[in-house]
Amino acid sequence: GSGGSSEKSSCSAAEGDGSCSVEATEESGAPGNASFVKRIFSMQMRMEYAKPTNPKEEASKPLLFDQWTQYVVASELRDAVRLSKASQQNSSSISPLMSVLRKEAGTEAPPQGQPAASGAGKLRMLQPPRVFTLGLASDTAHASKAEISESLDGIDERLNLRDVYDGLGDDVQCELQALTAFYESHYVCFCFSQAAGQWIHYDDDTRRLVGRDFDAVKQKCVAGRLHPQLLFYEGCT
């Protein structure tokens, strides 16, 4: 975004409860009738199911729905980070986050020599959002500093949604602009301010400049044992 209005919209969204609402629809609604939140965050998706291996089994029909947040499991992201570090000699491999996202979307090819799982679904993105919301599902509110550091190492600052989902004809580049993080029941927000040219840390009624680079946010999170929860990627024009 640009200026204060983009920062405000990102931070307001980041202060929500992080719930993911999925609405099944017969067909996409007209954009002009959509709410402000839907126009910004909603992804129009189509779930397509693989044909069953049993010819007597009826194939599942595709499902159209609006998705607000793409969740990945934080422990799976950390596993992908460790695997990537162990095989650094393979420079052509995709990033740990991209690998986990493609697995969630069903677009990751099965291991060589293995067929796709029966009934496995593939997500097609029919309409990308203006702001792509990525959620890290954590199984603990007391993550260690090492676990938080690994989770942060797996976060890409830029994503191309075309590399994740089928159905997009053109590149859909987006850049990390804000994130929420938590420790136990306390939540904070980090937003990048275009006006200040820096990341800002929002904690209740206080705000502090963190630094120009995302590395400064990572250091702040690790020092405070703040595990990232929701990440907001704004589309690049």
Coordinates of N, CA and C in Angstrom, one line a residue, residues 114-202:
Q114 N 5.3 -42.5 -7.4 CA 4.1 -42.7 -6.6 C 2.9 -41.9 -7.2
P115 N 1.7 -42.6 -7.2 CA 0.5 -41.9 -7.8 C -0.1 -40.9 -6.8
A116 N -0.9 -40.0 -7.3 CA -1.5 -39.1 -6.4 C -2.5 -39.8 -5.5
A117 N -2.7 -39.3 -4.3 CA -3.5 -39.9 -3.3 C -5.0 -39.9 -3.8
S118 N -5.7 -41.0 -3.6 CA -7.1 -41.2 -4.0 C -7.9 -40.1 -3.3
G119 N -8.7 -39.4 -4.1 CA -9.6 -38.4 -3.6 C -8.9 -37.1 -3.2
A120 N -7.6 -37.0 -3.5 CA -6.9 -35.7 -3.1 C -7.4 -34.6 -4.0
G121 N -7.6 -33.4 -3.4 CA -8.1 -32.3 -4.1 C -7.1 -31.3 -4.5
K122 N -7.4 -30.5 -5.5 CA -6.5 -29.5 -6.0 C -7.3 -28.2 -6.0
L123 N -6.6 -27.1 -5.4 CA -7.3 -25.8 -5.3 C -6.9 -25.0 -6.5
R124 N -7.9 -24.5 -7.2 CA -7.7 -23.5 -8.3 C -8.2 -22.2 -7.8
M125 N -7.3 -21.2 -8.0 CA -7.7 -19.8 -7.6 C -8.3 -19.1 -8.9
L126 N -9.6 -18.8 -8.8 CA -10.3 -18.1 -9.9 C -10.1 -16.6 -9.8
Q127 N -10.0 -16.1 -8.6 CA -9.8 -14.6 -8.5 C -8.9 -14.4 -7.3
P128 N -7.7 -13.8 -7.5 CA -6.8 -13.5 -6.4 C -7.3 -12.4 -5.6
P129 N -6.9 -12.3 -4.3 CA -7.3 -11.2 -3.4 C -6.4 -10.0 -3.6
R130 N -6.8 -8.9 -3.2 CA -5.9 -7.7 -3.2 C -4.8 -7.9 -2.1
V131 N -5.2 -8.5 -1.0 CA -4.3 -8.8 0.1 C -4.4 -10.3 0.4
F132 N -3.3 -11.1 0.2 CA -3.3 -12.5 0.5 C -3.0 -12.7 2.0
T133 N -3.8 -13.4 2.7 CA -3.6 -13.7 4.1 C -3.1 -15.1 4.3
L134 N -2.0 -15.2 4.9 CA -1.4 -16.5 5.2 C -1.4 -16.7 6.8
G135 N -2.0 -17.8 7.2 CA -2.0 -18.1 8.6 C -1.1 -19.3 9.0
L136 N -0.3 -19.1 10.1 CA 0.5 -20.2 10.6 C -0.2 -20.8 11.8
A137 N -0.6 -22.0 11.6 CA -1.3 -22.7 12.7 C -0.3 -23.4 13.6
S138 N -0.3 -22.9 14.9 CA 0.7 -23.4 15.9 C 0.0 -24.3 16.9
D139 N 0.7 -25.3 17.3 CA 0.1 -26.2 18.3 C 0.4 -25.9 19.8
T140 N 1.1 -24.7 19.9 CA 1.5 -24.3 21.3 C 1.5 -22.8 21.3
A141 N 1.2 -22.3 22.5 CA 1.3 -20.8 22.8 C 2.6 -20.5 23.5
H142 N 3.5 -21.5 23.6 CA 4.8 -21.3 24.3 C 5.9 -21.8 23.5
A143 N 5.9 -21.4 22.2 CA 7.0 -21.8 21.3 C 8.3 -21.3 21.8
S144 N 9.4 -22.1 21.7 CA 10.7 -21.7 22.1 C 11.3 -20.7 21.1
K145 N 12.4 -20.0 21.5 CA 13.0 -19.1 20.6 C 13.5 -19.8 19.3
A146 N 14.0 -21.0 19.5 CA 14.5 -21.8 18.4 C 13.4 -22.1 17.4
E147 N 12.3 -22.5 17.9 CA 11.1 -22.8 17.0 C 10.6 -21.5 16.3
I148 N 10.6 -20.4 17.0 CA 10.1 -19.2 16.4 C 11.1 -18.7 15.4
S149 N 12.4 -18.9 15.6 CA 13.4 -18.5 14.6 C 13.2 -19.3 13.4
E150 N 13.0 -20.6 13.5 CA 12.8 -21.5 12.4 C 11.6 -21.1 11.6
S151 N 10.5 -20.8 12.3 CA 9.3 -20.4 11.6 C 9.5 -19.2 10.8
L152 N 10.2 -18.2 11.4 CA 10.5 -16.9 10.7 C 11.4 -17.1 9.5
D153 N 12.4 -18.1 9.6 CA 13.3 -18.4 8.5 C 12.5 -18.9 7.3
G154 N 11.3 -19.5 7.6 CA 10.5 -20.1 6.5 C 9.6 -19.1 5.8
I155 N 9.6 -17.8 6.3 CA 8.6 -16.8 5.7 C 9.3 -16.1 4.5
D156 N 8.7 -16.1 3.4 CA 9.1 -15.4 2.2 C 8.5 -14.0 2.2
E157 N 9.3 -13.0 1.9 CA 8.8 -11.6 1.9 C 8.0 -11.3 0.6
R158 N 8.2 -12.1 -0.4 CA 7.5 -12.0 -1.7 C 7.0 -13.3 -2.1
L159 N 5.7 -13.3 -2.7 CA 5.1 -14.6 -3.2 C 4.6 -14.3 -4.6
N160 N 4.6 -15.3 -5.4 CA 3.8 -15.3 -6.6 C 2.8 -16.4 -6.5
L161 N 1.5 -15.9 -6.4 CA 0.4 -16.9 -6.2 C 0.3 -17.9 -7.3
R162 N 0.7 -17.4 -8.5 CA 0.6 -18.3 -9.7 C 1.5 -19.6 -9.5
D163 N 2.5 -19.5 -8.6 CA 3.4 -20.6 -8.4 C 2.8 -21.6 -7.3
V164 N 1.7 -21.1 -6.7 CA 1.1 -21.9 -5.6 C -0.2 -22.6 -6.2
Y165 N -1.0 -21.8 -6.8 CA -2.4 -22.3 -7.2 C -2.5 -22.5 -8.8
D166 N -3.2 -23.5 -9.2 CA -3.6 -23.6 -10.6 C -4.7 -22.6 -10.8
G167 N -4.9 -22.2 -12.1 CA -6.0 -21.4 -12.5 C -5.7 -19.9 -12.8
L168 N -4.4 -19.5 -12.4 CA -4.0 -18.1 -12.6 C -3.2 -18.0 -13.9
G169 N -3.7 -17.3 -14.9 CA -3.0 -17.2 -16.2 C -1.8 -16.3 -16.1
D170 N -1.8 -15.3 -15.3 CA -0.7 -14.3 -15.1 C -0.1 -14.4 -13.8
D171 N 1.1 -13.8 -13.7 CA 1.8 -13.7 -12.4 C 1.0 -12.9 -11.4
V172 N 0.9 -13.3 -10.2 CA 0.2 -12.5 -9.1 C 1.2 -12.3 -8.0
Q173 N 2.1 -11.3 -8.1 CA 3.1 -11.0 -7.2 C 2.5 -10.2 -6.0
C174 N 2.9 -10.6 -4.8 CA 2.5 -9.9 -3.6 C 3.7 -9.8 -2.6
E175 N 3.6 -8.8 -1.8 CA 4.7 -8.5 -0.9 C 4.2 -8.4 0.6
L176 N 5.0 -8.9 1.5 CA 4.6 -8.9 2.9 C 4.6 -7.5 3.4
Q177 N 3.5 -7.1 4.0 CA 3.3 -5.7 4.5 C 2.9 -5.7 6.0
A178 N 2.4 -6.7 6.5 CA 2.0 -6.7 8.0 C 1.9 -8.1 8.5
L179 N 2.1 -8.3 9.8 CA 1.9 -9.6 10.4 C 1.4 -9.4 11.9
T180 N 0.7 -10.4 12.4 CA 0.4 -10.5 13.8 C 1.3 -11.5 14.4
A181 N 1.6 -11.4 15.7 CA 2.4 -12.4 16.4 C 1.8 -12.5 17.8
F182 N 2.1 -13.6 18.5 CA 1.6 -13.7 19.8 C 2.5 -14.5 20.8
Y183 N 2.3 -14.3 22.1 CA 2.9 -15.1 23.1 C 1.8 -15.3 24.1
E184 N 1.5 -16.6 24.4 CA 0.4 -16.9 25.3 C -0.9 -16.2 24.8
S185 N -1.5 -15.4 25.5 CA -2.7 -14.7 25.1 C -2.5 -13.3 24.7
H186 N -1.2 -12.9 24.5 CA -0.9 -11.5 24.2 C -0.6 -11.4 22.7
Y187 N -1.2 -10.4 22.0 CA -1.0 -10.3 20.5 C -0.4 -8.9 20.2
V188 N 0.5 -8.9 19.2 CA 1.0 -7.6 18.7 C 1.0 -7.6 17.2
C189 N 1.3 -6.5 16.6 CA 1.2 -6.4 15.2 C 2.4 -5.6 14.7
F190 N 3.0 -6.1 13.5 CA 4.0 -5.3 12.9 C 3.5 -4.9 11.5
C191 N 3.7 -3.7 11.1 CA 3.3 -3.2 9.8 C 4.4 -2.4 9.2
F192 N 4.5 -2.5 7.9 CA 5.5 -1.7 7.2 C 4.9 -0.4 6.8
S193 N 5.5 0.7 7.2 CA 4.9 2.1 6.9 C 5.7 2.6 5.6
Q194 N 4.9 2.8 4.6 CA 5.6 3.4 3.4 C 6.0 4.8 3.7
A195 N 5.3 5.6 4.5 CA 5.7 6.9 4.9 C 7.0 7.0 5.6
A196 N 7.2 6.1 6.6 CA 8.4 6.1 7.4 C 9.5 5.3 6.8
G197 N 9.1 4.4 5.9 CA 10.1 3.5 5.3 C 10.6 2.5 6.2
Q198 N 9.9 2.1 7.3 CA 10.3 1.2 8.3 C 9.1 0.3 8.8
W199 N 9.5 -0.8 9.4 CA 8.5 -1.6 10.1 C 8.2 -0.9 11.4
I200 N 6.9 -1.0 11.8 CA 6.5 -0.4 13.1 C 5.9 -1.5 13.9
H201 N 6.2 -1.5 15.2 CA 5.7 -2.5 16.1 C 4.6 -1.9 16.9
Y202 N 3.4 -2.5 16.8 CA 2.2 -2.0 17.6 C 1.9 -3.0 18.7

